[in-house]
């Protein structure tokens, strides 16, 4: 009878497991939601409000100007150039980063190249460096007088090369691609390597027995099974370019020469913190947000396809 006495002394808890779970989720979710609303949602609506004013940033006066800032943006040639440059960088960064990331990931896993660890480290180094450091490093490489690139090209010419890579309007935007691609290849490569190593070796062994070539195995096995990681990588490159290309542009060219490398982020910074036109700068920020959302949704729909699952 001792068991009976114990049950009588410890009454069953009135709080169910589901209730405890809800309380647990509430306690840990609410702070995150508050943080997200305070630092993400509130600034968006605050910036939207400023975009309808002529606020200079230095005074309390904020005159409501309606859609004047947006009307001015529609006829602003610099803004048009900035949008074109942003999507130029998006396109070539997707091609360069995804292409090189997949290529090196396949080469280092499927073909077992020597020095795999070394190459992984070399390509991943930019991910632990600040973008500011990358900008300074490539500024030195492109330096027309003491830069590595001109010195290297001079080895193949009879006269020294003094090309101002970042000073030519036709060249400057192209010169932003190597550091931008170099800074992103490592992350994509590590992501794809992890996906490839997760593919069962039985599939490749069966393909070898059937006489499939390495290229056929790449197209029929590897790429379909890492498609989700490729899709995530593409979206990551697009979003980080539209929202984060400002830093590398500002560090290397400040949008010049003659706005040849101007992007929306650098133009926003110039209008807000150089010309103190925060109302106009806020309107640019709203345009960046809208274009980012439209581009992301369009890409997600474009990249949607049946996912191949590994059993």
Short mmCIF file of C-alpha atoms in Angstrom, two decimals:
data_model
loop_
_atom_site.label_atom_id
_atom_site.label_comp_id
_atom_site.label_asym_id
_atom_site.label_seq_id
_atom_site.Cartn_x
_atom_site.Cartn_y
_atom_site.Cartn_z
CA UNK A 1 0.00 0.00 0.00
CA UNK A 2 2.91 2.44 0.09
CA UNK A 3 2.32 3.38 -3.57
CA UNK A 4 -1.24 4.44 -2.80
CA UNK A 5 -0.08 6.77 -0.05
CA UNK A 6 2.47 8.38 -2.37
CA UNK A 7 -0.17 9.12 -5.03
CA UNK A 8 -2.35 10.73 -2.41
CA UNK A 9 0.51 12.98 -1.23
CA UNK A 10 1.46 14.20 -4.76
CA UNK A 11 -1.62 15.45 -6.59
CA UNK A 12 -1.38 15.53 -10.39
CA UNK A 13 -0.33 18.83 -11.91
CA UNK A 14 -3.25 20.94 -13.20
CA UNK A 15 -1.05 22.55 -15.89
CA UNK A 16 -1.02 20.42 -19.03
CA UNK A 17 2.04 19.79 -21.19
CA UNK A 18 0.53 21.83 -24.05
CA UNK A 19 0.04 24.83 -21.79
CA UNK A 20 3.64 24.62 -20.58
CA UNK A 21 4.79 24.45 -24.19
CA UNK A 22 2.79 27.56 -25.11
CA UNK A 23 4.21 29.46 -22.14
CA UNK A 24 7.73 28.35 -23.08
CA UNK A 25 7.27 29.49 -26.70
CA UNK A 26 5.72 32.77 -25.59
CA UNK A 27 8.60 33.57 -23.20
CA UNK A 28 11.26 32.93 -25.83
CA UNK A 29 9.40 34.36 -28.85
CA UNK A 30 8.16 37.68 -27.51
CA UNK A 31 11.64 39.20 -26.87
CA UNK A 32 12.69 38.26 -30.41
CA UNK A 33 9.54 39.78 -31.88
CA UNK A 34 10.03 42.96 -29.86
CA UNK A 35 13.65 43.18 -30.99
CA UNK A 36 12.62 42.62 -34.63
CA UNK A 37 9.86 45.25 -34.46
CA UNK A 38 12.11 47.78 -32.73
CA UNK A 39 15.11 47.47 -35.05
CA UNK A 40 13.49 46.35 -38.33
CA UNK A 41 9.81 47.27 -38.62
CA UNK A 42 9.93 50.63 -36.81
CA UNK A 43 12.89 52.01 -38.88
CA UNK A 44 11.12 51.00 -42.11
CA UNK A 45 7.97 52.96 -41.27
CA UNK A 46 10.04 55.81 -39.84
CA UNK A 47 12.02 56.03 -43.08
CA UNK A 48 8.79 55.86 -45.08
CA UNK A 49 7.50 58.86 -43.12
CA UNK A 50 10.71 60.84 -43.74
CA UNK A 51 10.51 60.08 -47.47
CA UNK A 52 7.40 62.28 -47.65
CA UNK A 53 9.20 65.24 -46.05
CA UNK A 54 11.98 67.68 -46.93
CA UNK A 55 13.86 66.98 -43.67
CA UNK A 56 17.50 68.06 -43.80
CA UNK A 57 18.51 65.94 -40.84
CA UNK A 58 19.92 68.87 -38.91
CA UNK A 59 16.74 70.72 -37.97
CA UNK A 60 13.43 69.93 -36.33
CA UNK A 61 11.51 71.22 -39.39
CA UNK A 62 9.98 68.46 -41.48
CA UNK A 63 7.65 69.88 -44.10
CA UNK A 64 5.32 67.35 -45.70
CA UNK A 65 5.99 67.33 -49.47
CA UNK A 66 3.88 64.36 -50.48
CA UNK A 67 5.31 62.36 -53.40
CA UNK A 68 7.68 65.13 -54.54
CA UNK A 69 10.78 63.14 -53.58
CA UNK A 70 9.55 60.13 -55.57
CA UNK A 71 8.64 62.29 -58.58
CA UNK A 72 12.15 63.76 -58.51
CA UNK A 73 13.66 60.28 -58.30
CA UNK A 74 11.81 59.21 -61.45
CA UNK A 75 13.59 61.94 -63.45
CA UNK A 76 16.94 61.64 -61.63
CA UNK A 77 19.55 60.29 -64.11
CA UNK A 78 21.98 59.41 -61.29
CA UNK A 79 19.34 57.21 -59.63
CA UNK A 80 18.70 55.51 -62.97
CA UNK A 81 22.44 54.87 -63.35
CA UNK A 82 22.61 53.55 -59.78
CA UNK A 83 19.78 51.06 -60.39
CA UNK A 84 21.45 49.83 -63.60
CA UNK A 85 24.78 49.45 -61.81
CA UNK A 86 23.15 47.54 -58.95
CA UNK A 87 21.58 45.00 -61.29
CA UNK A 88 24.80 44.85 -63.32
CA UNK A 89 26.63 43.80 -60.15
CA UNK A 90 23.82 41.42 -59.19
CA UNK A 91 23.97 39.60 -62.54
CA UNK A 92 27.74 39.22 -62.73
CA UNK A 93 28.11 38.39 -59.04
CA UNK A 94 25.53 35.60 -59.38
CA UNK A 95 27.37 34.27 -62.45
CA UNK A 96 30.82 34.61 -60.86
CA UNK A 97 30.15 33.58 -57.26
CA UNK A 98 27.75 30.70 -57.97
CA UNK A 99 29.76 29.49 -60.98
CA UNK A 100 33.11 29.52 -59.20
CA UNK A 101 31.64 28.29 -55.92
CA UNK A 102 30.07 25.22 -57.56
CA UNK A 103 33.15 24.63 -59.74
CA UNK A 104 35.61 24.64 -56.83
CA UNK A 105 33.25 22.65 -54.60
CA UNK A 106 32.90 19.91 -57.23
CA UNK A 107 36.63 19.97 -58.02
CA UNK A 108 37.64 19.67 -54.37
CA UNK A 109 35.19 16.89 -53.52
CA UNK A 110 34.49 14.80 -56.60
CA UNK A 111 37.93 15.00 -58.24
CA UNK A 112 39.95 14.83 -55.01
CA UNK A 113 42.50 17.47 -55.92
CA UNK A 114 45.66 17.69 -53.88
CA UNK A 115 45.74 20.41 -51.24
CA UNK A 116 41.99 20.42 -50.65
CA UNK A 117 42.36 21.93 -47.18
CA UNK A 118 44.68 24.64 -48.50
CA UNK A 119 42.27 25.69 -51.25
CA UNK A 120 39.31 25.68 -48.84
CA UNK A 121 41.26 28.01 -46.54
CA UNK A 122 42.35 30.31 -49.37
CA UNK A 123 38.83 30.81 -50.67
CA UNK A 124 37.28 31.10 -47.22
CA UNK A 125 39.73 33.76 -45.96
CA UNK A 126 37.72 36.70 -47.43
CA UNK A 127 34.73 35.63 -45.32
CA UNK A 128 36.62 36.32 -42.11
CA UNK A 129 37.93 39.66 -43.39
CA UNK A 130 36.05 42.89 -43.10
CA UNK A 131 34.73 44.30 -46.38
CA UNK A 132 36.69 47.44 -45.52
CA UNK A 133 39.92 45.43 -45.46
CA UNK A 134 39.04 43.83 -48.79
CA UNK A 135 38.40 47.27 -50.29
CA UNK A 136 41.73 48.63 -49.05
CA UNK A 137 43.58 45.54 -50.34
CA UNK A 138 42.11 45.80 -53.84
CA UNK A 139 42.64 49.54 -53.91
CA UNK A 140 46.33 48.77 -53.48
CA UNK A 141 46.20 46.12 -56.23
CA UNK A 142 44.59 48.62 -58.65
CA UNK A 143 46.87 51.51 -57.71
CA UNK A 144 48.15 52.99 -61.02
CA UNK A 145 51.66 53.73 -59.66
CA UNK A 146 52.53 51.01 -57.15
CA UNK A 147 49.71 48.52 -57.72
CA UNK A 148 50.32 44.82 -58.25
CA UNK A 149 48.13 44.60 -61.38
CA UNK A 150 50.05 47.23 -63.36
CA UNK A 151 53.36 45.78 -62.19
CA UNK A 152 52.27 42.31 -63.34
CA UNK A 153 51.09 43.56 -66.75
CA UNK A 154 54.34 45.49 -67.19
CA UNK A 155 56.17 42.16 -67.30
CA UNK A 156 54.57 41.47 -70.67
CA UNK A 157 54.99 44.91 -72.24
CA UNK A 158 57.99 46.94 -73.39
CA UNK A 159 56.87 49.99 -71.38
CA UNK A 160 55.52 50.26 -67.82
CA UNK A 161 51.73 50.16 -67.48
CA UNK A 162 50.07 52.98 -65.53
CA UNK A 163 46.39 52.29 -66.11
CA UNK A 164 44.05 53.96 -63.59
CA UNK A 165 41.69 51.00 -63.28
CA UNK A 166 39.28 52.78 -60.96
CA UNK A 167 39.61 56.15 -62.71
CA UNK A 168 38.29 55.14 -66.13
CA UNK A 169 34.52 55.46 -66.48
CA UNK A 170 34.34 52.44 -68.79
CA UNK A 171 36.51 50.22 -66.58
CA UNK A 172 35.64 51.17 -63.01
CA UNK A 173 32.38 49.21 -62.67
CA UNK A 174 34.08 46.07 -64.07
CA UNK A 175 36.95 46.48 -61.62
CA UNK A 176 34.51 46.19 -58.72
CA UNK A 177 33.62 42.64 -59.73
CA UNK A 178 36.86 40.77 -58.78
CA UNK A 179 36.87 41.89 -55.12
CA UNK A 180 33.10 41.44 -54.85
CA UNK A 181 33.23 37.92 -56.29
CA UNK A 182 36.33 36.98 -54.29
CA UNK A 183 34.56 38.05 -51.10
CA UNK A 184 31.59 35.74 -51.72
CA UNK A 185 32.98 32.60 -53.38
CA UNK A 186 34.22 31.02 -50.13
CA UNK A 187 30.85 31.03 -48.39
CA UNK A 188 29.07 29.48 -51.37
CA UNK A 189 31.86 26.94 -51.87
CA UNK A 190 31.67 25.73 -48.24
CA UNK A 191 27.86 25.50 -48.48
CA UNK A 192 28.02 23.44 -51.69
CA UNK A 193 30.84 21.21 -50.37
CA UNK A 194 28.70 20.34 -47.34
CA UNK A 195 25.81 19.45 -49.66
CA UNK A 196 27.98 17.30 -51.95
CA UNK A 197 29.51 15.38 -49.02
CA UNK A 198 25.98 14.58 -47.89
CA UNK A 199 25.15 12.77 -51.15
CA UNK A 200 25.24 8.95 -50.65
CA UNK A 201 28.25 7.38 -52.36
CA UNK A 202 26.03 4.49 -53.45
CA UNK A 203 24.55 6.72 -56.15
CA UNK A 204 27.95 7.38 -57.71
CA UNK A 205 28.98 3.72 -57.40
CA UNK A 206 25.80 2.67 -59.21
CA UNK A 207 26.42 5.32 -61.88
CA UNK A 208 29.99 4.04 -62.37
CA UNK A 209 28.69 0.49 -62.80
CA UNK A 210 26.24 1.76 -65.43
CA UNK A 211 29.11 3.46 -67.27
CA UNK A 212 28.09 7.07 -66.60
CA UNK A 213 30.84 9.63 -67.22
CA UNK A 214 31.90 12.22 -64.64
CA UNK A 215 30.00 14.90 -66.57
CA UNK A 216 26.84 12.78 -66.66
CA UNK A 217 27.13 12.16 -62.91
CA UNK A 218 27.50 15.90 -62.39
CA UNK A 219 24.35 16.74 -64.37
CA UNK A 220 22.21 13.78 -63.30
CA UNK A 221 23.24 13.32 -59.65
CA UNK A 222 25.25 16.16 -58.15
CA UNK A 223 23.51 19.27 -59.47
CA UNK A 224 19.92 18.05 -58.87
CA UNK A 225 20.77 17.04 -55.29
CA UNK A 226 22.47 20.34 -54.42
CA UNK A 227 19.86 22.51 -56.15
CA UNK A 228 18.38 23.75 -52.86
CA UNK A 229 21.81 25.00 -51.72
CA UNK A 230 22.41 26.65 -55.11
CA UNK A 231 19.02 28.37 -54.90
CA UNK A 232 19.74 29.65 -51.39
CA UNK A 233 23.15 30.87 -52.56
CA UNK A 234 21.62 32.78 -55.49
CA UNK A 235 19.11 34.50 -53.22
CA UNK A 236 21.89 35.31 -50.74
CA UNK A 237 24.05 36.90 -53.44
CA UNK A 238 21.15 38.96 -54.81
CA UNK A 239 20.04 40.24 -51.42
CA UNK A 240 23.53 41.06 -50.17
CA UNK A 241 24.31 42.88 -53.42
CA UNK A 242 21.18 45.02 -53.51
CA UNK A 243 21.44 45.87 -49.81
CA UNK A 244 25.16 45.66 -49.16
CA UNK A 245 27.14 46.67 -52.24
CA UNK A 246 27.50 50.14 -50.75
CA UNK A 247 30.51 49.31 -48.57
CA UNK A 248 32.81 47.96 -51.27
CA UNK A 249 31.75 50.73 -53.70
CA UNK A 250 32.31 53.46 -51.16
CA UNK A 251 35.67 52.07 -50.08
CA UNK A 252 37.01 51.84 -53.63
CA UNK A 253 35.39 54.60 -55.72
CA UNK A 254 32.78 56.52 -53.66
CA UNK A 255 30.49 56.10 -56.67
CA UNK A 256 32.88 57.75 -59.14
CA UNK A 257 34.31 58.56 -61.53
CA UNK A 258 31.41 60.67 -62.83
CA UNK A 259 28.89 58.34 -61.11
CA UNK A 260 30.16 55.42 -63.21
CA UNK A 261 30.09 53.10 -60.17
CA UNK A 262 27.22 54.72 -58.34
CA UNK A 263 24.84 52.23 -56.71
CA UNK A 264 21.65 52.93 -54.82
CA UNK A 265 23.32 52.51 -51.43
CA UNK A 266 26.15 54.92 -52.19
CA UNK A 267 23.73 57.46 -53.68
CA UNK A 268 21.57 57.22 -50.55
CA UNK A 269 24.65 57.91 -48.41
CA UNK A 270 25.67 60.87 -50.55
CA UNK A 271 22.23 62.46 -50.43
CA UNK A 272 21.83 61.87 -46.70
CA UNK A 273 25.25 62.46 -45.20
CA UNK A 274 26.96 64.63 -47.82
CA UNK A 275 24.09 66.84 -49.01
CA UNK A 276 21.95 66.52 -45.85
CA UNK A 277 18.78 65.80 -47.82
CA UNK A 278 17.43 63.06 -45.57
CA UNK A 279 13.93 63.21 -47.08
CA UNK A 280 15.28 62.38 -50.53
CA UNK A 281 17.69 59.79 -49.08
CA UNK A 282 14.77 58.12 -47.27
CA UNK A 283 12.88 57.91 -50.57
CA UNK A 284 15.91 56.14 -52.08
CA UNK A 285 15.90 53.75 -49.12
CA UNK A 286 12.23 52.92 -49.75
CA UNK A 287 12.99 52.27 -53.44
CA UNK A 288 15.82 49.89 -52.42
CA UNK A 289 13.43 48.02 -50.12
CA UNK A 290 10.72 47.73 -52.81
CA UNK A 291 13.17 46.60 -55.52
CA UNK A 292 14.73 44.06 -53.13
CA UNK A 293 11.33 42.56 -52.29
CA UNK A 294 10.20 42.44 -55.93
CA UNK A 295 13.50 40.89 -57.06
CA UNK A 296 13.49 38.29 -54.29
CA UNK A 297 9.88 37.23 -54.92
CA UNK A 298 10.47 37.07 -58.68
CA UNK A 299 13.62 34.99 -58.20
CA UNK A 300 11.95 32.59 -55.78
CA UNK A 301 9.22 31.97 -58.35
CA UNK A 302 11.72 31.66 -61.19
CA UNK A 303 13.94 29.21 -59.30
CA UNK A 304 11.05 27.10 -58.05
CA UNK A 305 11.29 23.52 -59.24
CA UNK A 306 10.76 20.06 -57.87
CA UNK A 307 13.20 19.24 -55.11
CA UNK A 308 15.09 15.96 -55.33
CA UNK A 309 15.19 14.30 -51.93
CA UNK A 310 17.74 11.74 -50.83
CA UNK A 311 16.30 8.59 -49.32
#
